[in-house]
Every structure is written in structure tokens, then in C-alpha cells.
Coordinates of C-alpha atoms in Angstrom, one line a residue:
M1 CA -20.5 -2.8 6.8
R2 CA -17.5 -4.3 5.1
I3 CA -14.1 -4.1 6.5
K4 CA -12.5 -6.0 4.1
N5 CA -8.7 -5.7 4.4
N6 CA -8.6 -2.4 6.4
L7 CA -5.4 -2.2 8.6
F8 CA -5.8 -1.9 12.3
P9 CA -2.7 -0.8 14.9
Y10 CA -3.4 -3.7 16.8
P11 CA -4.1 -7.4 16.2
V12 CA -7.7 -8.3 14.8
L13 CA -9.3 -11.8 14.3
N14 CA -10.5 -12.1 11.0
A15 CA -12.9 -14.7 9.6
K16 CA -10.6 -14.8 6.5
E17 CA -7.5 -16.3 7.5
T18 CA -5.3 -14.4 5.1
L19 CA -6.6 -11.1 6.7
S20 CA -6.4 -12.2 10.4
S21 CA -3.7 -11.3 12.8
F22 CA -4.2 -14.4 14.9
H23 CA -3.1 -17.9 14.0
N24 CA -4.9 -21.2 14.6
S25 CA -8.0 -19.2 15.7
I26 CA -11.9 -19.1 14.3
F27 CA -14.2 -16.6 14.2
N28 CA -17.4 -16.6 12.4
F29 CA -21.2 -16.6 12.9
D30 CA -24.0 -19.0 11.7
Y31 CA -27.7 -18.5 11.3
N32 CA -30.8 -19.9 10.0
E33 CA -33.0 -17.7 7.8
N34 CA -36.6 -17.7 7.1
Q35 CA -39.3 -15.3 6.4
D36 CA -42.9 -15.0 6.2
S37 CA -45.1 -11.9 4.7
E38 CA -44.2 -9.7 7.7
Y39 CA -40.5 -10.5 8.8
Y40 CA -37.5 -11.8 7.8
Y41 CA -35.9 -14.2 10.8
L42 CA -32.4 -14.8 11.6
D43 CA -32.7 -18.0 14.0
N44 CA -30.1 -19.6 16.1
V45 CA -27.6 -17.0 15.4
H46 CA -24.3 -17.9 17.2
L47 CA -20.7 -17.2 16.9
N48 CA -17.9 -19.5 16.1
L49 CA -15.2 -18.5 18.3
S50 CA -12.1 -20.5 19.3
D51 CA -10.0 -17.7 20.9
K52 CA -10.1 -18.1 24.9
N53 CA -9.1 -14.4 25.3
L54 CA -11.9 -13.1 23.3
K55 CA -14.3 -15.5 24.7
E56 CA -13.4 -14.4 28.3
L57 CA -13.8 -10.7 27.3
I58 CA -17.3 -11.3 26.2
Y59 CA -18.1 -13.6 29.5
N60 CA -17.0 -10.5 31.6
N61 CA -19.0 -8.0 29.5
K62 CA -15.7 -6.1 28.5
A63 CA -16.7 -6.8 24.8
S64 CA -19.5 -8.0 23.0
A65 CA -20.5 -9.2 19.5
R66 CA -22.8 -7.5 17.2
I67 CA -24.5 -8.5 13.9
V68 CA -25.0 -5.6 11.6
V69 CA -27.8 -5.8 9.0
E70 CA -27.7 -3.5 6.0
C71 CA -30.0 -2.9 3.1
S72 CA -28.7 -0.1 0.7
R73 CA -31.8 0.0 -1.2
T74 CA -33.9 1.2 1.9
L75 CA -31.3 2.6 3.8
Y76 CA -32.0 0.3 6.5
R77 CA -29.1 -0.6 9.2
N78 CA -29.4 -2.0 12.3
T79 CA -27.1 -3.6 14.9
F80 CA -28.0 -6.5 17.1
E81 CA -26.4 -7.8 20.1
V82 CA -25.6 -11.7 20.0
G83 CA -23.5 -13.8 22.2
L84 CA -22.1 -17.4 22.3
E85 CA -25.5 -18.8 22.7
N86 CA -28.1 -19.0 20.2
N87 CA -30.2 -15.8 19.5
N88 CA -33.1 -15.0 17.4
I89 CA -33.8 -11.8 15.2
K90 CA -36.5 -10.5 13.5
I91 CA -36.9 -7.8 10.9
P92 CA -39.8 -6.2 9.5
I93 CA -39.8 -7.2 5.8
E94 CA -40.5 -4.3 4.4
Y95 CA -37.2 -2.6 5.6
L96 CA -35.5 -5.1 3.2
K97 CA -35.6 -4.9 -0.6
G98 CA -32.9 -6.0 -3.0
P99 CA -29.4 -6.9 -1.8
V100 CA -28.7 -7.3 2.2
E101 CA -25.4 -7.3 3.8
I102 CA -25.3 -9.3 7.2
S103 CA -21.8 -8.8 9.2
C104 CA -20.6 -9.7 12.6
F105 CA -18.0 -8.0 15.0
I106 CA -16.6 -8.3 18.4
I107 CA -15.9 -4.9 19.7
A108 CA -14.7 -3.5 23.1
N109 CA -17.4 -2.1 25.7
E110 CA -14.7 -0.7 27.5
N111 CA -10.7 0.6 27.4
I112 CA -8.9 -2.5 27.7
K113 CA -5.2 -2.1 28.9
E114 CA -2.7 -4.7 27.8
Y115 CA -4.8 -6.7 25.5
Y116 CA -3.0 -9.8 24.7
S117 CA -3.8 -13.5 23.4
E118 CA -1.5 -16.3 23.0
S119 CA -3.3 -16.6 19.3
F120 CA -1.6 -13.5 18.0
N121 CA 0.5 -14.0 15.2
P122 CA 3.9 -14.6 16.3
I123 CA 5.5 -11.2 14.7
Y124 CA 3.6 -9.5 17.9
G125 CA 5.7 -11.7 20.3
D126 CA 4.7 -10.8 24.0
Y127 CA 3.6 -7.3 22.9
R128 CA 0.4 -6.0 24.7
F129 CA -2.1 -3.4 23.2
N130 CA -4.1 -0.7 25.0
I131 CA -7.7 -1.0 23.3
D132 CA -10.0 1.6 23.2
K133 CA -13.9 1.4 23.8
Y134 CA -15.5 0.5 20.5
D135 CA -12.6 -0.7 18.8
I136 CA -13.2 -3.8 16.8
L137 CA -11.6 -7.1 17.8
A138 CA -12.8 -9.7 15.6
I139 CA -14.5 -9.4 12.0
D140 CA -16.7 -11.5 10.0
D141 CA -17.6 -9.5 6.9
G142 CA -20.4 -12.3 6.5
Y143 CA -23.0 -12.8 3.9
N144 CA -24.7 -11.1 1.0
I145 CA -28.4 -12.2 0.6
K146 CA -31.3 -11.0 -1.4

């Protein structure tokens, strides 16, 4: 699921610095891929996240990170919760034929009142935002693989 350059009514941390509403902050995910005749593996999936406010939301279970794996040829789409620690994911290989997109998002698990980060772009000043459950807080449009 690609977000690309969609606009949001609140600041969103994007892996692409030119699309991010944060400054001096990092968000992306890494993994090691492998496969055998039965499964495609995403090993050691982990987030690279520098914003302390988003980390705190994850630690307090007010937000969570999800990997989205999609294959348009087989119509496969699934989400996997990941965290700041390493995770391993395995997907039956028959679900993936041709191009596969892997993206990552941090989403709100609940309504968050007065959402704020010191890393917001300075244009936001001290403004605070009310975030709804399931709103996207961070985006990494990720990788295309075959």
C-alpha cells in the first residue's frame, strides 16, 4: 500500500525526508529476506525510529507498527505487527507471484489527544493535534521485490 505524497491534516513522519512533516527524524524498516520451496521469510524485521514521542506511544501501546505485504498478481495482502525489536515473518510462497510491495506504517491504536513532538516541522509551532484511532503517524513506502 503506497501512500506516496498524500497529504494529512496533522504531521506525519515519512521515510522520505522531502515528504516528512518532521525534521531531524528517522523512520524506516529493515529486514533480511530468504525463501525456500514453501515460504518467503522476512527475518530480523525491525524499525529504525528516532522520534522519542513515537517510541513512547509504541511502548505504551498507544500506537503500533505494521508491515503490509501485497502481491497484486495473487491478490494477497496481509499486515504483520512489528516492533522496535526484531521480528520474523513467514509467508507461504504460493501467495507471492511476480512483484511484491512491502511497506511499513505506525498507526494509532486509540484516540490520542494533544499529539505533539519536538521533532515536528517548526511551521507547526507548539500546536497539538487530536489523532483518531487508526490514523497513520509514520510511513515507509518500503520496497518492491520480485
